[in-house]
Amino acid sequence: MGCIGHLNLIPGLHWPGGSSVNFRIVLYFLFAGVATGINLGVQWFCTQMLLQFYPVSMFPEDTELIRVALIYWSALVAGTGIAAVVKYILDKLFVFNYKTDSLKKDIVAFLLYALMAVFTTAIFWGIQALFYFGFGLDKYIGGTIGLVAGYIVKFFLDRKFVFVERDI
């Protein structure tokens, strides 16, 4: 009988003291898929909204690149930020089963999580921008590839540096 609190939902896959790293990886990438959907969905929504607020007619012809960049980067930052907060909560509670006994430890963990995210976000943004601006391809395909690459790196960074016991 599985218990969601312990995540013993699949026979043979357990938490430490009987934990399987494979199960953590499965959960991590399941949540990465959720965060990817949130990220790209927020980007799409923001892009649609910003296209309404910043129509082509608002900008002189020679500033179209500024309009595109404004919309692109605004949507990208919004999607990344919202998805990162959701992913942190899911990773902390369910993937790494990380509990803290003080607000200070929680803040340190979140700041380390955010620091690791800087590196992996650079991978994601770089690949997405390359697809969109460099190859003229769909930014969401590039974004998906970039997010997958970034999440692979981030799992190992989070496991090694973020969700570990520390004395503070």
CSV table of C-alpha atoms in Angstrom, one decimal:
chain,number,residue,atom,x,y,z
A,1,MET,CA,0.0,0.0,0.0
A,2,GLY,CA,1.6,3.2,-1.1
A,3,CYS,CA,1.7,6.4,0.9
A,4,ILE,CA,2.0,9.8,-0.9
A,5,GLY,CA,3.8,11.2,2.1
A,6,HIS,CA,6.6,8.7,1.6
A,7,LEU,CA,6.1,8.3,-2.1
A,8,ASN,CA,6.1,4.5,-1.9
A,9,LEU,CA,3.7,4.5,-4.8
A,10,ILE,CA,5.5,2.1,-7.1
A,11,PRO,CA,6.6,-1.3,-5.7
A,12,GLY,CA,10.4,-1.7,-5.5
A,13,LEU,CA,11.0,2.1,-5.5
A,14,HIS,CA,11.6,3.6,-2.1
A,15,TRP,CA,13.1,6.5,-0.3
A,16,PRO,CA,16.4,6.5,1.6
A,17,GLY,CA,16.7,3.9,4.2
A,18,GLY,CA,15.5,1.8,1.3
A,19,SER,CA,15.5,4.6,-1.3
A,20,SER,CA,16.1,4.2,-5.0
A,21,VAL,CA,17.9,7.0,-6.8
A,22,ASN,CA,16.1,5.9,-9.9
A,23,PHE,CA,12.7,6.8,-8.4
A,24,ARG,CA,14.1,10.3,-7.5
A,25,ILE,CA,15.2,10.8,-11.1
A,26,VAL,CA,11.8,9.7,-12.4
A,27,LEU,CA,10.1,12.1,-10.1
A,28,TYR,CA,12.6,14.9,-10.9
A,29,PHE,CA,12.0,14.6,-14.6
A,30,LEU,CA,8.2,14.2,-14.2
A,31,PHE,CA,8.3,17.5,-12.3
A,32,ALA,CA,10.7,18.9,-14.9
A,33,GLY,CA,8.0,18.1,-17.5
A,34,VAL,CA,5.4,20.0,-15.4
A,35,ALA,CA,7.7,22.9,-15.0
A,36,THR,CA,8.5,22.9,-18.7
A,37,GLY,CA,4.8,23.0,-19.5
A,38,ILE,CA,4.4,25.9,-17.0
A,39,ASN,CA,7.4,27.7,-18.4
A,40,LEU,CA,6.4,27.5,-22.1
A,41,GLY,CA,2.7,28.1,-21.3
A,42,VAL,CA,3.5,31.3,-19.4
A,43,GLN,CA,5.8,32.4,-22.2
A,44,TRP,CA,3.1,31.8,-24.8
A,45,PHE,CA,0.5,33.6,-22.7
A,46,CYS,CA,2.8,36.5,-22.0
A,47,THR,CA,3.7,36.7,-25.7
A,48,GLN,CA,0.0,36.9,-26.6
A,49,MET,CA,-0.7,39.5,-24.0
A,50,LEU,CA,2.3,41.6,-24.9
A,51,LEU,CA,1.5,41.5,-28.6
A,52,GLN,CA,-1.8,43.1,-27.7
A,53,PHE,CA,-0.1,45.8,-25.6
A,54,TYR,CA,2.7,46.5,-28.0
A,55,PRO,CA,1.3,46.2,-31.5
A,56,VAL,CA,3.5,46.8,-34.5
A,57,SER,CA,1.8,50.1,-35.2
A,58,MET,CA,3.2,51.4,-31.9
A,59,PHE,CA,6.8,51.2,-33.0
A,60,PRO,CA,8.5,52.9,-36.0
A,61,GLU,CA,9.7,50.4,-38.7
A,62,ASP,CA,13.3,50.7,-37.7
A,63,THR,CA,12.6,49.6,-34.1
A,64,GLU,CA,10.8,46.3,-34.8
A,65,LEU,CA,13.8,44.4,-33.4
A,66,ILE,CA,13.4,46.3,-30.1
A,67,ARG,CA,9.7,45.3,-30.0
A,68,VAL,CA,10.5,41.7,-30.7
A,69,ALA,CA,13.3,41.6,-28.1
A,70,LEU,CA,11.0,43.3,-25.5
A,71,ILE,CA,8.3,40.8,-26.0
A,72,TYR,CA,10.6,37.8,-26.2
A,73,TRP,CA,12.7,38.6,-23.1
A,74,SER,CA,9.7,39.7,-21.0
A,75,ALA,CA,7.9,36.4,-21.7
A,76,LEU,CA,11.0,34.4,-21.2
A,77,VAL,CA,11.8,35.9,-17.8
A,78,ALA,CA,8.1,35.5,-16.6
A,79,GLY,CA,8.0,31.8,-17.7
A,80,THR,CA,11.3,31.0,-16.2
A,81,GLY,CA,10.6,32.7,-12.8
A,82,ILE,CA,7.2,31.1,-12.3
A,83,ALA,CA,8.3,27.7,-13.3
A,84,ALA,CA,11.4,27.9,-11.1
A,85,VAL,CA,9.4,28.6,-7.9
A,86,VAL,CA,7.0,25.7,-8.6
A,87,LYS,CA,10.0,23.3,-9.4
A,88,TYR,CA,11.8,24.3,-6.2
A,89,ILE,CA,8.8,23.4,-4.1
A,90,LEU,CA,8.2,20.1,-5.9
A,91,ASP,CA,11.9,19.1,-5.7
A,92,LYS,CA,12.3,20.1,-2.1
A,93,LEU,CA,9.2,18.3,-0.9
A,94,PHE,CA,8.9,15.2,-3.1
A,95,VAL,CA,12.2,14.5,-4.9
A,96,PHE,CA,14.8,15.2,-2.3
A,97,ASN,CA,12.4,15.0,0.7
A,98,TYR,CA,14.4,17.9,2.2
A,99,LYS,CA,13.3,19.2,5.5
A,100,THR,CA,14.7,22.2,7.4
A,101,ASP,CA,14.4,23.1,11.0
A,102,SER,CA,14.8,26.9,10.5
A,103,LEU,CA,13.8,29.6,8.1
A,104,LYS,CA,17.5,30.4,7.7
A,105,LYS,CA,18.3,26.9,6.3
A,106,ASP,CA,15.3,27.2,4.0
A,107,ILE,CA,16.5,30.6,2.7
A,108,VAL,CA,20.0,29.2,2.2
A,109,ALA,CA,18.7,26.2,0.3
A,110,PHE,CA,16.5,28.4,-2.0
A,111,LEU,CA,19.4,30.8,-2.7
A,112,LEU,CA,21.7,27.8,-3.6
A,113,TYR,CA,18.9,26.4,-5.8
A,114,ALA,CA,18.6,29.8,-7.5
A,115,LEU,CA,22.4,30.0,-7.9
A,116,MET,CA,22.5,26.6,-9.6
A,117,ALA,CA,19.5,27.7,-11.7
A,118,VAL,CA,21.6,30.6,-13.1
A,119,PHE,CA,24.0,28.1,-14.8
A,120,THR,CA,21.2,25.8,-16.1
A,121,THR,CA,19.1,28.8,-17.2
A,122,ALA,CA,22.0,30.0,-19.3
A,123,ILE,CA,21.9,26.6,-21.1
A,124,PHE,CA,18.1,26.8,-21.6
A,125,TRP,CA,18.1,30.5,-22.7
A,126,GLY,CA,21.1,30.0,-24.9
A,127,ILE,CA,19.6,27.0,-26.8
A,128,GLN,CA,16.2,28.7,-27.1
A,129,ALA,CA,17.7,32.0,-28.4
A,130,LEU,CA,19.9,30.0,-30.8
A,131,PHE,CA,16.9,28.3,-32.3
A,132,TYR,CA,14.8,31.4,-32.5
A,133,PHE,CA,17.4,34.1,-33.5
A,134,GLY,CA,20.1,31.9,-35.0
A,135,PHE,CA,18.2,29.3,-36.9
A,136,GLY,CA,14.9,31.1,-37.3
A,137,LEU,CA,13.1,28.0,-35.9
A,138,ASP,CA,10.3,27.7,-33.4
A,139,LYS,CA,11.5,29.0,-30.0
A,140,TYR,CA,9.4,26.5,-28.2
A,141,ILE,CA,11.3,23.6,-29.8
A,142,GLY,CA,14.6,25.2,-28.8
A,143,GLY,CA,13.2,26.0,-25.4
A,144,THR,CA,12.2,22.3,-24.8
A,145,ILE,CA,15.6,21.1,-25.8
A,146,GLY,CA,17.3,23.7,-23.7
A,147,LEU,CA,15.1,22.9,-20.7
A,148,VAL,CA,15.8,19.1,-20.9
A,149,ALA,CA,19.6,19.8,-21.2
A,150,GLY,CA,19.4,22.2,-18.3
A,151,TYR,CA,17.4,19.9,-16.1
A,152,ILE,CA,19.8,17.1,-16.5
A,153,VAL,CA,22.7,19.2,-15.3
A,154,LYS,CA,20.5,20.7,-12.5
A,155,PHE,CA,19.5,17.4,-11.0
A,156,PHE,CA,23.2,16.6,-10.3
A,157,LEU,CA,23.9,20.1,-9.0
A,158,ASP,CA,20.9,20.1,-6.7
A,159,ARG,CA,21.7,16.7,-5.4
A,160,LYS,CA,25.3,17.6,-4.6
A,161,PHE,CA,25.0,21.2,-3.5
A,162,VAL,CA,21.4,22.3,-2.6
A,163,PHE,CA,19.4,19.6,-0.9
A,164,VAL,CA,22.1,18.4,1.6
A,165,GLU,CA,22.4,18.6,5.3
A,166,ARG,CA,24.5,21.6,6.5
A,167,ASP,CA,25.2,23.3,9.7
A,168,ILE,CA,24.3,27.0,9.7
